[in-house]
Amino acid sequence: MELEQSHPVRAGRRRRILITGAAGQLGQALQQEFADADLADPFDLVALSHKDWDVTHPPSDTVSQGGFDLVLHTAAWTDVDGAEADPQRAAAVNVTGTANAASLGASLVMFSTDYVFDGRKREPYVESDGPNPLSVYGRSKLHAEAVAGAQAWVVRSSWLFGPTGNNFVRTMLRLGGERDEVAVVDDQRGCPTYVGHLASAVRELADGDRARGVWHLAAEGTCTWADLAEAVFSEAGLDCTVRRVSTEELGRPAPRPAYSVLRSERAGAPELPHWREGLRACLAAIRTTPG
Ligand SMILES: NC(=O)c1ccc[n+]([C@@H]2O[C@H](COP(=O)([O-])OP(=O)(O)OC[C@H]3O[C@@H](n4cnc5c(N)ncnc54)[C@H](OP(=O)(O)O)[C@@H]3O)[C@@H](O)[C@H]2O)c1
């Protein structure tokens, strides 16, 4: 989907930005963030969804000759449990897909995850901490970081939610309307991050031309999934009780870190609002989204 057309003239031409996986929740938030015209520095935005470019395949001639200055690479296999049963396909999307996005030769923002850590720390993970992923998904994203290349901003974020797609907040809104009680894990702690806030932080990183490499960009504050579920019910006015359970009790296929709070130790790191603010912004966006 081409949002804006222009005549790409090399000298003094407008910047060209490509978003992969554009129909995903972060892809949509980035489209909104970057669609806001910057009159001082206008650019063209090309948003390609899975059906427009399956990133497991090399880019088409049209894409590779698109003259992109910046690629916001959100396309990914994000089914953490499903990846355990199909590591090859998860790697094809996450690792080969990132290599294909990097092959465009543009500045690249590659999105990675708190799941590259094993969760044994009890204080925030910063960029210099050594990764040790527990799951197939986490390992695929760590390999993807490696193939993103030296010209990439590797943005690690966590527990993403937004007004569209499959995410924990939307699942809780549905379950909270259907049930009196839901069982939610209370022994994993992280930073639930609103995609709109992450998109703004990414724009700050890229527009500010910060140094390349790994950046931790996650919401202020921390909580468990059970805390987040209670906050969803309370903010949305749903009469549903959270039964706090352990990860073991829930028995999901993929192991997840017990503690994966991300913070940045880098100078000039964009700061994100608190996750509660993100939750309110998300609920407000859901209320105003048609359908
Ligand atoms: N969700 C989280 O909690 C979280 C946390 C940390 C980091 N991240 C990272 O943040 C990025 C964005 O995540 P998200 O939450 O926005 O995920 P999402 O909503 O699942 O979006 C991912 C998008 O990628 C597309 N996709 C899947 N396979 C593809 C392929 N082979 N070629 C092209 N597109 C493909 C999906 O399309 P289909 O649905 O049509 O397959 C989907 O639209 C990902 O890199 C993810 O690893 C996510």
Short mmCIF file of C-alpha atoms and ligand atoms in Angstrom, two decimals:
data_model
loop_
_atom_site.label_atom_id
_atom_site.label_comp_id
_atom_site.label_asym_id
_atom_site.label_seq_id
_atom_site.Cartn_x
_atom_site.Cartn_y
_atom_site.Cartn_z
CA MET A 1 0.00 0.00 0.00
CA GLU A 2 1.53 3.28 -1.09
CA LEU A 3 0.38 6.06 1.18
CA GLU A 4 1.89 8.92 -0.69
CA GLN A 5 3.31 9.21 -4.16
CA SER A 6 6.25 11.28 -5.23
CA HIS A 7 8.88 11.45 -7.91
CA PRO A 8 12.06 10.07 -6.41
CA VAL A 9 14.71 12.45 -7.63
CA ARG A 10 18.01 11.61 -6.01
CA ALA A 11 19.25 15.16 -5.38
CA GLY A 12 17.10 16.81 -2.76
CA ARG A 13 14.47 14.10 -3.05
CA ARG A 14 12.09 13.12 -0.28
CA ARG A 15 13.10 10.38 2.16
CA ARG A 16 11.50 7.01 1.47
CA ILE A 17 10.42 4.79 4.33
CA LEU A 18 9.31 1.14 4.09
CA ILE A 19 7.34 -0.73 6.76
CA THR A 20 7.28 -4.55 6.58
CA GLY A 21 4.57 -6.58 8.34
CA ALA A 22 2.49 -3.41 8.10
CA ALA A 23 -0.83 -5.05 9.05
CA GLY A 24 0.53 -6.19 12.44
CA GLN A 25 -0.14 -4.20 15.59
CA LEU A 26 3.23 -2.41 15.62
CA GLY A 27 3.18 -1.98 11.85
CA GLN A 28 -0.13 -0.15 12.12
CA ALA A 29 1.11 2.06 14.94
CA LEU A 30 4.22 2.96 12.93
CA GLN A 31 2.05 3.82 9.92
CA GLN A 32 0.07 6.21 12.10
CA GLU A 33 3.16 7.70 13.70
CA PHE A 34 5.03 8.24 10.44
CA ALA A 35 1.94 9.31 8.48
CA ASP A 36 1.92 12.51 10.54
CA ALA A 37 3.51 14.83 8.02
CA ASP A 38 6.73 16.53 8.99
CA LEU A 39 6.59 19.61 6.78
CA ALA A 40 10.25 20.38 7.38
CA ASP A 41 11.30 16.89 6.28
CA PRO A 42 8.62 15.31 4.09
CA PHE A 43 8.89 11.63 3.21
CA ASP A 44 7.08 8.88 1.36
CA LEU A 45 5.77 5.94 3.34
CA VAL A 46 5.35 2.51 1.77
CA ALA A 47 3.56 0.00 3.99
CA LEU A 48 3.79 -3.66 2.90
CA SER A 49 1.76 -6.34 4.64
CA HIS A 50 2.44 -10.09 4.61
CA LYS A 51 0.51 -10.50 1.34
CA ASP A 52 2.48 -7.67 -0.31
CA TRP A 53 5.90 -9.09 0.66
CA ASP A 54 6.48 -12.45 2.31
CA VAL A 55 9.86 -11.64 3.83
CA THR A 56 11.00 -15.27 3.72
CA HIS A 57 11.55 -14.52 0.01
CA PRO A 58 14.06 -11.98 -1.29
CA PRO A 59 12.54 -8.60 -2.15
CA SER A 60 10.96 -8.19 -5.56
CA ASP A 61 12.68 -5.90 -8.06
CA THR A 62 10.09 -3.21 -7.28
CA VAL A 63 10.93 -3.33 -3.58
CA SER A 64 14.69 -3.65 -3.99
CA GLN A 65 14.72 -0.74 -6.45
CA GLY A 66 12.42 1.32 -4.21
CA GLY A 67 15.23 3.63 -3.13
CA PHE A 68 14.38 3.30 0.56
CA ASP A 69 16.31 5.31 3.12
CA LEU A 70 14.78 3.63 6.16
CA VAL A 71 13.19 0.21 6.67
CA LEU A 72 11.02 -0.38 9.74
CA HIS A 73 11.08 -4.17 9.82
CA THR A 74 8.19 -5.39 11.97
CA ALA A 75 7.34 -8.57 10.02
CA ALA A 76 7.95 -11.53 12.28
CA TRP A 77 6.76 -14.89 13.53
CA THR A 78 5.33 -13.77 16.90
CA ASP A 79 3.56 -16.98 17.99
CA VAL A 80 5.90 -17.77 20.89
CA ASP A 81 4.29 -21.15 21.74
CA GLY A 82 3.82 -22.13 18.09
CA ALA A 83 7.52 -21.60 17.40
CA GLU A 84 8.42 -24.49 19.73
CA ALA A 85 6.69 -26.92 17.35
CA ASP A 86 8.00 -25.33 14.14
CA PRO A 87 11.46 -23.85 14.71
CA GLN A 88 12.36 -23.94 11.02
CA ARG A 89 9.44 -21.78 9.95
CA ALA A 90 9.98 -19.41 12.86
CA ALA A 91 13.63 -19.06 11.80
CA ALA A 92 12.67 -18.59 8.15
CA VAL A 93 10.46 -15.62 9.02
CA ASN A 94 12.55 -14.09 11.80
CA VAL A 95 16.12 -14.75 10.64
CA THR A 96 15.91 -15.08 6.84
CA GLY A 97 13.22 -12.37 6.83
CA THR A 98 15.53 -9.97 8.64
CA ALA A 99 18.42 -10.82 6.30
CA ASN A 100 16.14 -10.04 3.35
CA ALA A 101 15.08 -6.72 4.89
CA ALA A 102 18.76 -5.87 5.55
CA SER A 103 19.62 -6.74 1.93
CA LEU A 104 17.81 -3.57 0.84
CA GLY A 105 20.87 -1.68 2.11
CA ALA A 106 18.82 1.04 3.83
CA SER A 107 19.03 2.10 7.46
CA LEU A 108 17.13 -0.61 9.29
CA VAL A 109 15.08 -0.76 12.46
CA MET A 110 14.83 -4.40 13.54
CA PHE A 111 12.45 -5.23 16.39
CA SER A 112 13.60 -7.70 19.00
CA THR A 113 12.35 -8.86 22.35
CA ASP A 114 12.86 -9.21 26.10
CA TYR A 115 12.65 -12.97 25.46
CA VAL A 116 16.33 -12.94 24.42
CA PHE A 117 17.02 -12.94 28.20
CA ASP A 118 16.69 -15.90 30.59
CA GLY A 119 15.06 -13.86 33.36
CA ARG A 120 17.45 -14.85 36.14
CA LYS A 121 18.31 -11.22 36.96
CA ARG A 122 16.20 -9.35 39.50
CA GLU A 123 17.07 -5.89 38.30
CA PRO A 124 16.42 -4.37 34.87
CA TYR A 125 18.17 -5.80 31.82
CA VAL A 126 20.26 -3.20 30.01
CA GLU A 127 21.81 -3.38 26.56
CA SER A 128 25.18 -4.71 27.80
CA ASP A 129 23.62 -7.69 29.61
CA GLY A 130 24.33 -11.04 27.97
CA PRO A 131 21.34 -12.68 26.27
CA ASN A 132 20.43 -16.31 26.92
CA PRO A 133 17.06 -17.06 25.32
CA LEU A 134 14.95 -19.86 26.78
CA SER A 135 12.62 -20.41 23.82
CA VAL A 136 12.78 -21.11 20.09
CA TYR A 137 11.20 -17.70 19.47
CA GLY A 138 13.80 -15.95 21.67
CA ARG A 139 16.66 -17.75 19.91
CA SER A 140 15.27 -16.86 16.47
CA LYS A 141 15.07 -13.17 17.44
CA LEU A 142 18.63 -13.24 18.80
CA HIS A 143 19.85 -14.71 15.49
CA ALA A 144 17.81 -12.06 13.70
CA GLU A 145 19.61 -9.34 15.68
CA ALA A 146 22.91 -10.76 14.42
CA VAL A 147 21.88 -10.71 10.75
CA ALA A 148 20.38 -7.21 10.96
CA GLY A 149 23.89 -5.83 10.45
CA ALA A 150 25.94 -2.96 11.78
CA GLN A 151 23.72 -0.32 10.15
CA ALA A 152 20.66 -1.42 12.13
CA TRP A 153 18.96 -0.07 15.18
CA VAL A 154 18.03 -3.24 17.07
CA VAL A 155 15.07 -2.18 19.20
CA ARG A 156 14.23 -4.60 21.99
CA SER A 157 10.79 -4.08 23.45
CA SER A 158 8.36 -6.16 25.47
CA TRP A 159 4.78 -7.32 26.05
CA LEU A 160 3.36 -5.26 23.17
CA PHE A 161 -0.32 -4.34 23.06
CA GLY A 162 -2.43 -2.07 20.89
CA PRO A 163 -5.98 -1.55 19.67
CA THR A 164 -5.67 -4.16 16.88
CA GLY A 165 -4.41 -7.72 16.46
CA ASN A 166 -3.80 -10.49 18.94
CA ASN A 167 -2.53 -9.22 22.24
CA PHE A 168 -3.06 -9.78 25.95
CA VAL A 169 -5.10 -6.62 26.55
CA ARG A 170 -7.58 -7.46 23.80
CA THR A 171 -7.80 -11.07 25.00
CA MET A 172 -8.55 -9.88 28.55
CA LEU A 173 -11.21 -7.47 27.29
CA ARG A 174 -12.92 -10.37 25.52
CA LEU A 175 -12.61 -12.84 28.41
CA GLY A 176 -13.59 -10.20 30.97
CA GLY A 177 -16.86 -9.71 29.09
CA GLU A 178 -17.56 -13.45 28.94
CA ARG A 179 -16.46 -14.82 32.34
CA ASP A 180 -16.55 -14.07 36.07
CA GLU A 181 -12.97 -15.21 36.62
CA VAL A 182 -9.81 -15.72 34.58
CA ALA A 183 -6.60 -17.49 35.60
CA VAL A 184 -3.56 -15.32 34.85
CA VAL A 185 0.16 -15.88 35.43
CA ASP A 186 1.57 -13.93 38.36
CA ASP A 187 5.22 -15.03 38.36
CA GLN A 188 6.48 -13.25 35.21
CA ARG A 189 7.37 -9.59 35.54
CA GLY A 190 7.91 -7.23 32.64
CA CYS A 191 7.03 -3.91 31.00
CA PRO A 192 3.79 -3.96 28.99
CA THR A 193 4.40 -1.52 26.16
CA TYR A 194 1.78 0.32 24.11
CA VAL A 195 2.60 0.15 20.40
CA GLY A 196 1.72 3.84 19.92
CA HIS A 197 4.30 4.83 22.52
CA LEU A 198 6.90 2.50 21.01
CA ALA A 199 6.25 3.94 17.54
CA SER A 200 6.87 7.48 18.81
CA ALA A 201 10.11 6.36 20.50
CA VAL A 202 11.26 4.66 17.30
CA ARG A 203 10.63 7.82 15.33
CA GLU A 204 12.68 9.76 17.89
CA LEU A 205 15.51 7.23 17.53
CA ALA A 206 15.52 7.25 13.73
CA ASP A 207 14.82 10.95 13.16
CA GLY A 208 17.42 11.86 15.79
CA ASP A 209 19.87 9.56 13.96
CA ARG A 210 21.03 8.04 17.25
CA ALA A 211 23.99 5.64 17.17
CA ARG A 212 23.18 2.24 15.72
CA GLY A 213 23.14 -1.00 17.71
CA VAL A 214 20.91 -2.38 20.46
CA TRP A 215 18.43 -0.10 22.22
CA HIS A 216 16.02 -1.13 24.97
CA LEU A 217 12.72 0.73 24.50
CA ALA A 218 9.97 -0.36 26.88
CA ALA A 219 7.29 1.32 28.97
CA GLU A 220 8.03 2.87 32.34
CA GLY A 221 6.87 0.80 35.35
CA THR A 222 6.68 -2.98 35.74
CA CYS A 223 3.99 -5.53 36.56
CA THR A 224 2.98 -9.17 36.20
CA TRP A 225 0.45 -10.45 33.67
CA ALA A 226 -2.04 -10.80 36.53
CA ASP A 227 -1.51 -7.14 37.52
CA LEU A 228 -2.06 -6.13 33.90
CA ALA A 229 -5.26 -8.17 33.67
CA GLU A 230 -6.61 -6.51 36.84
CA ALA A 231 -5.74 -3.09 35.44
CA VAL A 232 -7.57 -3.91 32.18
CA PHE A 233 -10.71 -4.97 34.05
CA SER A 234 -10.58 -1.96 36.34
CA GLU A 235 -9.98 0.59 33.54
CA ALA A 236 -12.64 -0.99 31.31
CA GLY A 237 -15.17 -1.35 34.12
CA LEU A 238 -15.45 -5.14 33.73
CA ASP A 239 -16.64 -7.22 36.67
CA CYS A 240 -14.17 -10.09 36.41
CA THR A 241 -11.82 -11.56 39.03
CA VAL A 242 -8.21 -12.47 38.35
CA ARG A 243 -7.10 -15.79 39.83
CA ARG A 244 -3.33 -15.52 40.19
CA VAL A 245 -1.57 -18.69 39.00
CA SER A 246 2.00 -19.82 38.37
CA THR A 247 3.62 -20.32 34.97
CA GLU A 248 3.89 -24.02 35.82
CA GLU A 249 0.15 -24.24 36.51
CA LEU A 250 -0.68 -22.75 33.12
CA GLY A 251 1.70 -25.17 31.34
CA ARG A 252 2.33 -23.24 28.10
CA PRO A 253 4.72 -24.94 25.59
CA ALA A 254 7.37 -22.18 25.47
CA PRO A 255 9.45 -21.28 28.53
CA ARG A 256 9.39 -17.55 29.29
CA PRO A 257 11.67 -15.42 31.47
CA ALA A 258 10.36 -14.86 35.02
CA TYR A 259 11.79 -11.34 34.98
CA SER A 260 12.36 -9.36 31.79
CA VAL A 261 12.22 -5.68 32.71
CA LEU A 262 14.08 -3.70 30.02
CA ARG A 263 15.78 -0.39 30.62
CA SER A 264 18.30 1.58 28.57
CA GLU A 265 21.76 2.47 29.77
CA ARG A 266 22.45 4.48 26.60
CA ALA A 267 22.68 8.27 26.52
CA GLY A 268 19.82 9.87 24.61
CA ALA A 269 17.52 6.86 24.87
CA PRO A 270 13.91 7.86 24.15
CA GLU A 271 11.74 7.53 27.26
CA LEU A 272 8.35 5.86 27.07
CA PRO A 273 5.34 6.67 29.28
CA HIS A 274 4.20 4.33 32.07
CA TRP A 275 2.39 1.15 30.99
CA ARG A 276 -0.81 2.35 32.74
CA GLU A 277 -0.80 5.42 30.53
CA GLY A 278 -0.32 3.11 27.56
CA LEU A 279 -3.25 0.99 28.69
CA ARG A 280 -5.50 4.04 28.93
CA ALA A 281 -4.39 5.25 25.49
CA CYS A 282 -5.06 1.79 24.06
CA LEU A 283 -8.55 1.58 25.58
CA ALA A 284 -9.34 5.06 24.29
CA ALA A 285 -8.16 4.03 20.80
CA ILE A 286 -10.33 0.88 20.94
CA ARG A 287 -13.37 2.99 21.91
CA THR A 288 -12.87 5.27 18.93
CA THR A 289 -11.95 2.54 16.40
CA PRO A 290 -14.91 1.67 14.20
CA GLY A 291 -16.04 -1.99 14.40
N1 LIG B 1 4.10 -8.81 20.49
C1 LIG B 1 5.00 -8.65 21.45
O1 LIG B 1 4.71 -8.74 22.64
C2 LIG B 1 6.43 -8.29 21.07
C3 LIG B 1 7.35 -8.06 22.10
C4 LIG B 1 8.66 -7.71 21.75
C5 LIG B 1 9.02 -7.62 20.43
N2 LIG B 1 8.11 -7.88 19.46
C6 LIG B 1 8.54 -7.77 18.06
O2 LIG B 1 7.92 -6.62 17.52
C7 LIG B 1 7.66 -6.83 16.13
C8 LIG B 1 6.20 -6.54 15.83
O3 LIG B 1 5.40 -7.40 16.61
P1 LIG B 1 3.82 -7.30 16.63
O4 LIG B 1 3.41 -7.47 18.04
O5 LIG B 1 3.37 -6.11 15.85
O6 LIG B 1 3.43 -8.64 15.85
P2 LIG B 1 2.17 -8.97 14.98
O7 LIG B 1 1.00 -8.12 15.35
O8 LIG B 1 2.04 -10.46 15.05
O9 LIG B 1 2.62 -8.52 13.52
C9 LIG B 1 3.58 -9.23 12.82
C10 LIG B 1 3.21 -9.10 11.36
O10 LIG B 1 4.19 -9.83 10.60
C11 LIG B 1 3.47 -10.49 9.57
N3 LIG B 1 4.22 -11.64 9.06
C12 LIG B 1 4.30 -12.88 9.58
N4 LIG B 1 5.04 -13.66 8.77
C13 LIG B 1 5.41 -12.87 7.73
C14 LIG B 1 6.16 -13.10 6.56
N5 LIG B 1 6.69 -14.30 6.28
N6 LIG B 1 6.34 -12.08 5.70
C15 LIG B 1 5.80 -10.86 5.95
N7 LIG B 1 5.06 -10.59 7.02
C16 LIG B 1 4.88 -11.59 7.90
C17 LIG B 1 2.16 -10.91 10.17
O11 LIG B 1 1.21 -11.12 9.16
P3 LIG B 1 0.19 -12.37 9.27
O12 LIG B 1 -0.52 -12.19 10.57
O13 LIG B 1 -0.67 -12.19 8.06
O14 LIG B 1 1.02 -13.59 9.22
C18 LIG B 1 1.83 -9.69 11.03
O15 LIG B 1 1.06 -8.76 10.31
C19 LIG B 1 8.10 -8.25 15.83
O16 LIG B 1 9.40 -8.22 15.33
C20 LIG B 1 8.10 -8.92 17.19
O17 LIG B 1 9.00 -10.01 17.24
C21 LIG B 1 6.82 -8.21 19.75
#
